[in-house]
Structures are given as C-alpha cells and as structure tokens.
CSV table of C-alpha atoms and ligand atoms in Angstrom, one decimal:
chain,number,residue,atom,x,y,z
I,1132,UNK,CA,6.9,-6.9,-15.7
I,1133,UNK,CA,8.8,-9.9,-14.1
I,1134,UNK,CA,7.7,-12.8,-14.8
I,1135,UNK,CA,9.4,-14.8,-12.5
I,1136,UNK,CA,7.6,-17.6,-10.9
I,1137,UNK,CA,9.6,-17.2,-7.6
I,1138,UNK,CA,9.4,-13.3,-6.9
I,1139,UNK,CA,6.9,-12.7,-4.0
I,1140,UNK,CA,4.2,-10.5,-6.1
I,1141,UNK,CA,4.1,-9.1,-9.8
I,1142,UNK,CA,5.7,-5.7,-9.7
I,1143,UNK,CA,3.1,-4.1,-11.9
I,1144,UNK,CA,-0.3,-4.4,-12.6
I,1145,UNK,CA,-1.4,-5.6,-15.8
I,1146,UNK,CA,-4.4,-7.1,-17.9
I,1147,UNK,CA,-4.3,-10.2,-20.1
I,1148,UNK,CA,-7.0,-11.9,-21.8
I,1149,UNK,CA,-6.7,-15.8,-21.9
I,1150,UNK,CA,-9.8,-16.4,-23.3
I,1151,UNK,CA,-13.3,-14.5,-24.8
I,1152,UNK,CA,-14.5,-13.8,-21.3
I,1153,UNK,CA,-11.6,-14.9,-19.2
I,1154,UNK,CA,-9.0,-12.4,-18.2
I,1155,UNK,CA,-5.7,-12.5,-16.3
I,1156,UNK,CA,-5.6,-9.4,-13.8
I,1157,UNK,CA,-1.7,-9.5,-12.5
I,1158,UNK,CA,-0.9,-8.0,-8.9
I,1159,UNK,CA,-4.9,-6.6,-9.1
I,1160,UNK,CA,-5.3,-7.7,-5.5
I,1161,UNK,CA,-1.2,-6.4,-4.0
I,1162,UNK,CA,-2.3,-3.3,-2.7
I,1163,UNK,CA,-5.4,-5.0,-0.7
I,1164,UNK,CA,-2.8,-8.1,0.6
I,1165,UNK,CA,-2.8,-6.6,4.3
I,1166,UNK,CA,-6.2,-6.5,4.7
I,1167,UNK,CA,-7.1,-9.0,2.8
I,1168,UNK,CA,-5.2,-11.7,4.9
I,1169,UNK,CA,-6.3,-10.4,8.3
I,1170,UNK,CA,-10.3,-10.3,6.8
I,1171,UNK,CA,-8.9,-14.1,6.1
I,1172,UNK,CA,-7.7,-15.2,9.2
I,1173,UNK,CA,-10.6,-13.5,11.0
I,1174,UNK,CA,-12.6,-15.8,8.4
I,1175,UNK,CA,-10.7,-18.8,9.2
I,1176,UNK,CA,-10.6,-18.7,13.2
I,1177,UNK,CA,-14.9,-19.0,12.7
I,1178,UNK,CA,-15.1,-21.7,10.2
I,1179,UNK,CA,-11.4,-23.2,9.8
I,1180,UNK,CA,-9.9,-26.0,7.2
I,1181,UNK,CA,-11.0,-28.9,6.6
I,1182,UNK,CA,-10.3,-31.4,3.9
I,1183,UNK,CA,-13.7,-32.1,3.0
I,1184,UNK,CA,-14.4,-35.5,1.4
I,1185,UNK,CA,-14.9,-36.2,-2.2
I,1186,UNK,CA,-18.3,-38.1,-3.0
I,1187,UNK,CA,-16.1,-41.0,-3.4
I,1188,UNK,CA,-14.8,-40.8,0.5
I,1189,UNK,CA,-11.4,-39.9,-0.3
I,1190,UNK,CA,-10.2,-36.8,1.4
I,1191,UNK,CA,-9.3,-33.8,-0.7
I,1192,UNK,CA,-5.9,-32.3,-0.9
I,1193,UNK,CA,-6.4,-28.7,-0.5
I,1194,UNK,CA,-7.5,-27.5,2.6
I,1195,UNK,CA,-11.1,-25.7,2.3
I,1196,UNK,CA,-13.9,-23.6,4.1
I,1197,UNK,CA,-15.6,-20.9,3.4
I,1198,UNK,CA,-17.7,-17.3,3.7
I,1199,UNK,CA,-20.5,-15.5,2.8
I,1200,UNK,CA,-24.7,-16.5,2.6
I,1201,UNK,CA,-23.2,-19.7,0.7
I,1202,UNK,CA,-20.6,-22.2,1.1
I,1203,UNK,CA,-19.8,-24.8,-1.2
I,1204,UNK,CA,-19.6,-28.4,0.3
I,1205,UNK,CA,-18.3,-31.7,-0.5
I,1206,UNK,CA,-19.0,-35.5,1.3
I,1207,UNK,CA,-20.4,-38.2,0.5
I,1208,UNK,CA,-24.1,-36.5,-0.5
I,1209,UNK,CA,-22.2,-34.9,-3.7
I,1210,UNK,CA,-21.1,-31.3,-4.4
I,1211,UNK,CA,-23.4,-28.2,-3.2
I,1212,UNK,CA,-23.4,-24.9,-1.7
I,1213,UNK,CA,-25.3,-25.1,1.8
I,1214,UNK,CA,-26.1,-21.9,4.0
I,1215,UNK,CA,-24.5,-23.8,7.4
I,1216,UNK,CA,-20.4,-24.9,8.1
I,1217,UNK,CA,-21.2,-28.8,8.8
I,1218,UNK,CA,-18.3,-28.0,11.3
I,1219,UNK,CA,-19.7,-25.7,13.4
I,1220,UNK,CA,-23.2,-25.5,12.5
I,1221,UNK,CA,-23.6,-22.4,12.1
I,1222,UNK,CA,-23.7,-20.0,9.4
I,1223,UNK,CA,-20.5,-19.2,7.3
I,1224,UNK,CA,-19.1,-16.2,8.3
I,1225,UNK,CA,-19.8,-13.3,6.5
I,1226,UNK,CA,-18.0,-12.2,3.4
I,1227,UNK,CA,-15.4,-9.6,4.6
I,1228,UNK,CA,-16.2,-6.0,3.2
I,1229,UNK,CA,-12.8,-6.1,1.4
I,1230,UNK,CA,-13.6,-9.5,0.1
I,1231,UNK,CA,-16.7,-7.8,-1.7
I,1232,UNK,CA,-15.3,-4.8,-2.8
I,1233,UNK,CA,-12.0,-6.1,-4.5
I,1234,UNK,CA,-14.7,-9.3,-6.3
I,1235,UNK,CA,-16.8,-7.0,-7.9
I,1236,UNK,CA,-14.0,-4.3,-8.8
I,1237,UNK,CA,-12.3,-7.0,-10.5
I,1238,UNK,CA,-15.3,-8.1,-12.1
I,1239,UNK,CA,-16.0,-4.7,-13.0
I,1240,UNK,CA,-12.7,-4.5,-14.6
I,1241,UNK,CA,-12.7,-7.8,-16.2
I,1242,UNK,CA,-15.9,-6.5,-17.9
I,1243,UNK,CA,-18.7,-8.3,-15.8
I,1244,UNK,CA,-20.2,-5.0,-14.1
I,1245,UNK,CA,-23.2,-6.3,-11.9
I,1246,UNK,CA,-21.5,-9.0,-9.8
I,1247,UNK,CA,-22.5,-9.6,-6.6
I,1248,UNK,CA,-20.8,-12.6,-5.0
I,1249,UNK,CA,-23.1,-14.3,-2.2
I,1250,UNK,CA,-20.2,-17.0,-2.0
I,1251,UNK,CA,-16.6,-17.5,-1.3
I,1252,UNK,CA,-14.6,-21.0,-1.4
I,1253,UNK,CA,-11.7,-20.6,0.3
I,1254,UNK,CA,-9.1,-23.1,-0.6
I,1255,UNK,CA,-6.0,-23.8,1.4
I,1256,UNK,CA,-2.7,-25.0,-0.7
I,1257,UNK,CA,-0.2,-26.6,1.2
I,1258,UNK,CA,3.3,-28.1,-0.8
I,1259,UNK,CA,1.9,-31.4,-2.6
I,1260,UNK,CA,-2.1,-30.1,-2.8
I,1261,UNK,CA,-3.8,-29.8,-6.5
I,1262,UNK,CA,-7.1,-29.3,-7.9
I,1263,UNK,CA,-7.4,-31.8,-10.4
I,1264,UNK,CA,-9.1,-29.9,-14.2
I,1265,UNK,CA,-13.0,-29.5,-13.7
I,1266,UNK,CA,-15.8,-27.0,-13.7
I,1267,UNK,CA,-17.5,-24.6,-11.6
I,1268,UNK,CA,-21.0,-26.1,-12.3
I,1269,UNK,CA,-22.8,-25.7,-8.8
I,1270,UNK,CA,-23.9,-22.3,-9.2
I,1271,UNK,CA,-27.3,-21.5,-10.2
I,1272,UNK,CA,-26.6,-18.8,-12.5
I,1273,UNK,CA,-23.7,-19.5,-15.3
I,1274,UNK,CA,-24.7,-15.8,-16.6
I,1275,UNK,CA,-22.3,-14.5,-13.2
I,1276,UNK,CA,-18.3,-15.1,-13.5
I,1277,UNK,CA,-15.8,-16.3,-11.5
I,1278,UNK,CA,-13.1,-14.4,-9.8
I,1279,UNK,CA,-10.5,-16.1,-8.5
I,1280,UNK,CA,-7.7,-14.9,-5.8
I,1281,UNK,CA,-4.2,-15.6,-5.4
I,1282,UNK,CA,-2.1,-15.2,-2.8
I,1283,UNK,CA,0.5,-16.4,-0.9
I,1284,UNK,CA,3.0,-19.6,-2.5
I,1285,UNK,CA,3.0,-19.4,-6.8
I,1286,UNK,CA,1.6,-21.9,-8.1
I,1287,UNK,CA,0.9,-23.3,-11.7
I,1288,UNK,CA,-2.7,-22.9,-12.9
I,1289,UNK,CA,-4.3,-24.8,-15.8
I,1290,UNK,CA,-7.1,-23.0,-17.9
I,1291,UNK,CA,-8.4,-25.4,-20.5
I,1292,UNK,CA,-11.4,-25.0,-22.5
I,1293,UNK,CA,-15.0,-26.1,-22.3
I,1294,UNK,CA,-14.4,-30.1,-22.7
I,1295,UNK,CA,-11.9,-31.7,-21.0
I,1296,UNK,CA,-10.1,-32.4,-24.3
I,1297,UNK,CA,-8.8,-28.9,-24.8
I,1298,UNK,CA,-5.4,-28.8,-24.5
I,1299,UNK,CA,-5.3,-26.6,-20.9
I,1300,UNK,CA,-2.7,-23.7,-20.6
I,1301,UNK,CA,-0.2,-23.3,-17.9
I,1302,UNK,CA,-0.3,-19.9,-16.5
I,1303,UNK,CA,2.2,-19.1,-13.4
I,1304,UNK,CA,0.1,-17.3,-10.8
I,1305,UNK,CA,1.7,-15.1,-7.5
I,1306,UNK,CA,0.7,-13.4,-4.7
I,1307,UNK,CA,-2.0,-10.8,-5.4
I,1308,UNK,CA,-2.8,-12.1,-9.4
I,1309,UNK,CA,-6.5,-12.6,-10.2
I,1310,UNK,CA,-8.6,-14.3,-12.7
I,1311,UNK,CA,-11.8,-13.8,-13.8
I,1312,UNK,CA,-13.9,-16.0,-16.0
I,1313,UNK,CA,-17.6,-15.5,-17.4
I,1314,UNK,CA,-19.8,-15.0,-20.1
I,1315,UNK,CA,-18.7,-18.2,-22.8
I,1316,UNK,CA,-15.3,-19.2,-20.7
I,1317,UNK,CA,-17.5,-19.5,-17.5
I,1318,UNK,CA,-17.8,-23.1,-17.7
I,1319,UNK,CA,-14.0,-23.6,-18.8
I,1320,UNK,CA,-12.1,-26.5,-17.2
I,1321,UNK,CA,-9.2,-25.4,-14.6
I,1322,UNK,CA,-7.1,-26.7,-12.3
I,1323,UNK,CA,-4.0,-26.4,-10.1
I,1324,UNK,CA,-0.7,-28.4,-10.3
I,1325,UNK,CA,0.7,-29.5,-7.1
I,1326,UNK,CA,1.6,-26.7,-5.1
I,1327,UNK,CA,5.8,-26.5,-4.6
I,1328,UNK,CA,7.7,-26.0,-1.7
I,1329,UNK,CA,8.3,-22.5,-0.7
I,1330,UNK,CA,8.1,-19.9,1.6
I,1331,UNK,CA,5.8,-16.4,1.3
I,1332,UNK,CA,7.3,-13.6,3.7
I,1333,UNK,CA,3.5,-12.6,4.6
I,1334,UNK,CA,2.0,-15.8,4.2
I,1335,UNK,CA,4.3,-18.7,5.0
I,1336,UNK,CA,4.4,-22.0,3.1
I,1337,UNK,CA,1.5,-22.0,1.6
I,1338,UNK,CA,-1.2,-20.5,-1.1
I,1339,UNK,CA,-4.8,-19.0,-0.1
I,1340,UNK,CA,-6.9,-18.9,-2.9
I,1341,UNK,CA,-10.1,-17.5,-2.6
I,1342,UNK,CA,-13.1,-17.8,-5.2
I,1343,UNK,CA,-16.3,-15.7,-5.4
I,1344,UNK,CA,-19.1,-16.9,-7.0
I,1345,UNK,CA,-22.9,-15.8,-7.5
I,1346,UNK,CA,-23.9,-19.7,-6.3
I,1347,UNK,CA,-27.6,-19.4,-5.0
D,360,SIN,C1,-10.9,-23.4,-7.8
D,360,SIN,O1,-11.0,-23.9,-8.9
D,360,SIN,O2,-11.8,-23.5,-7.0
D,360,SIN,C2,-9.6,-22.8,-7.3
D,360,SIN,C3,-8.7,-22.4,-8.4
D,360,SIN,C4,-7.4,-21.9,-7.8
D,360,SIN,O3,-7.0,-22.4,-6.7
D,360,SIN,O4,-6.6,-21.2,-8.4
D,361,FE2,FE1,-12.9,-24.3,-9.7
C-alpha cells in the first residue's frame, strides 16, 4: 500500500490499530465516495457552512454544520449538541442512509458492534483550516466511539493520548481513510494540522470530514 500523502485515495484497504480502542481503517469509505458526496451536498444545500464562533467570539477556521437528530454547536453559550440549525431554524437534516450504514459498519469493524450514531458534525477544511488538539467530551455516553471520515484534500491528523501532555502522533489521512476511537481511547486528544493547498479530482480544494457520534 502507497503511502503517499499526495495520491488521491489509498489503493488498498487496510486496518491499523493506533491505540487500545482506536483503529486506522485506510480507503474503508473509497468504494462509498460517490454517494457519499452527493448524500453530502444534499446535506449541505439544507443546512450549509458556517464558521461557528468559539465561546471566546473568535470565529473558527473550519467550516462546519451538520446532520442527524443532533448537531453539535458552538457561540458564545459554550459547546453543545442542539436538535435545531440556529441558521435556519429548523431541524438538521437527516443523517443520509449511506452516512449510517458506512458509521456503524466501520464501527462494527473497528470492534464497537452496537453503534448507532444520532449525530454527525460535518467539518469543512479549506487550505489554512486546523482543529487545534482537544476532546470529544459533549456526548452523553463516552461508552459509544467515534468514527471519523476523510475525504477530499489529505491532511495531517494528530492522535494524542488522554492528557494533553502525550506526545500526539502524526498520521497522514486521504480520501476515503477512517478512524474510529472508543472504549479507553474515546476520550483521546486529536486534532488537525493546517490543511495544504491542493486539489481533489472529485472534491476540489478542500477536505470534508464527517464525524458520527452517539451525542444525546
Ligand atoms: C474532529 O475532531 O471533529 C474532526 C477530526 C478530523 O477532521 O479529522
Ligand atoms: Fe474532535
């Protein structure tokens, strides 16, 4: 398998564990990428970017929104998950059926085998954005993972430990790789480097990432 940072997808699925509980699924997702970006763009003409605020009031580098029951929200109130897009205010779209299936197959696969995601954060990463390290602490139920989506633009991914001192690792992720965390990783830092220039033949200059969670 390549492991070139600048090929479009990995050429060959594979399984790698980064952590007790926290595994590396390459290309799991390449065979879904058609449907999966038109589910997304469906998604993203009802309830479309926004760089939400951070509770400080500055505005957030990635590009976010979300679907299913849940959508996780940021302004000046703090961090939550909220049934209703502030935007619209309305519901968030519901989660696509190929959202749903390929979350809880890679769950499944990951070892977590009664996931049922009620919420999907949809992050937008244009050159320049990054997710600074932190946790995914907004959920109700830590017992559920998280399965996180790549496509579009590589990018670097950090996957630290469960304090911020932990020296993170540097994982190059493409188009169609997934990661899934639970079980004693699910509260592990991670975090995104700034996104590089680039173009994706299917998906332009930038990197979707979508992440399912069991929040409510
Ligand atoms: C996240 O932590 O919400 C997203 C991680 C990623 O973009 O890979
Ligand atoms: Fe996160």
């Amino acid at each position: 398998m390549t492991m070139d940072l600048f090929d479009g997808a990995s050429t060959l699925e594979s399984q790698e564990q980064l952590a007790p509980g926290a595994v590396l699924l390459r290309g799991f997702a390449a065979a879904d990428e058609r449907e999966l970006l038109s589910a997304l763009a469906e998604v993203i003409t009802q309830a479309p970017f926004r760089h939400m605020r951070t509770p400080g009031g500055l505005p957030m580098s990635v590009g976010m929104s979300n679907c299913g029951a849940l959508g996780w929200i940021s302004d000046r109130a703090g961090y939550r998950y909220g049934p209703v897009d502030p935007l619209s205010s309305q519901p968030w779209p519901p989660l696509p059926e190929v959202f749903l299936q390929l979350a809880t197959h890679a769950a499944e696969r990951a070892g977590f085998s009664r996931f049922v995601p009620d919420a999907c954060l949809i992050n937008r990463y244009e050159p320049g954005s990054r997710l600074s390290l932190h946790q995914d602490k907004n959920e109700r139920d830590f017992g559920q993972p998280i399965v996180s989506v790549s496509l579009g633009l590589p990018v670097v991914f950090l996957f630290g430990g469960l304090s911020r001192s932990v020296p993170a690792r540097r994982i190059g992720l493409m188009h169609g790789d997934v990661v899934v965390w639970g079980g004693p990783a699910r509260l592990s830092y991670h975090g995104v480097l700034p996104l590089k220039e680039g173009f994706h033949p299917l998906v332009g200059s930038q990197r979707p990432n979508l992440t399912f969670r069991k929040a409510g």
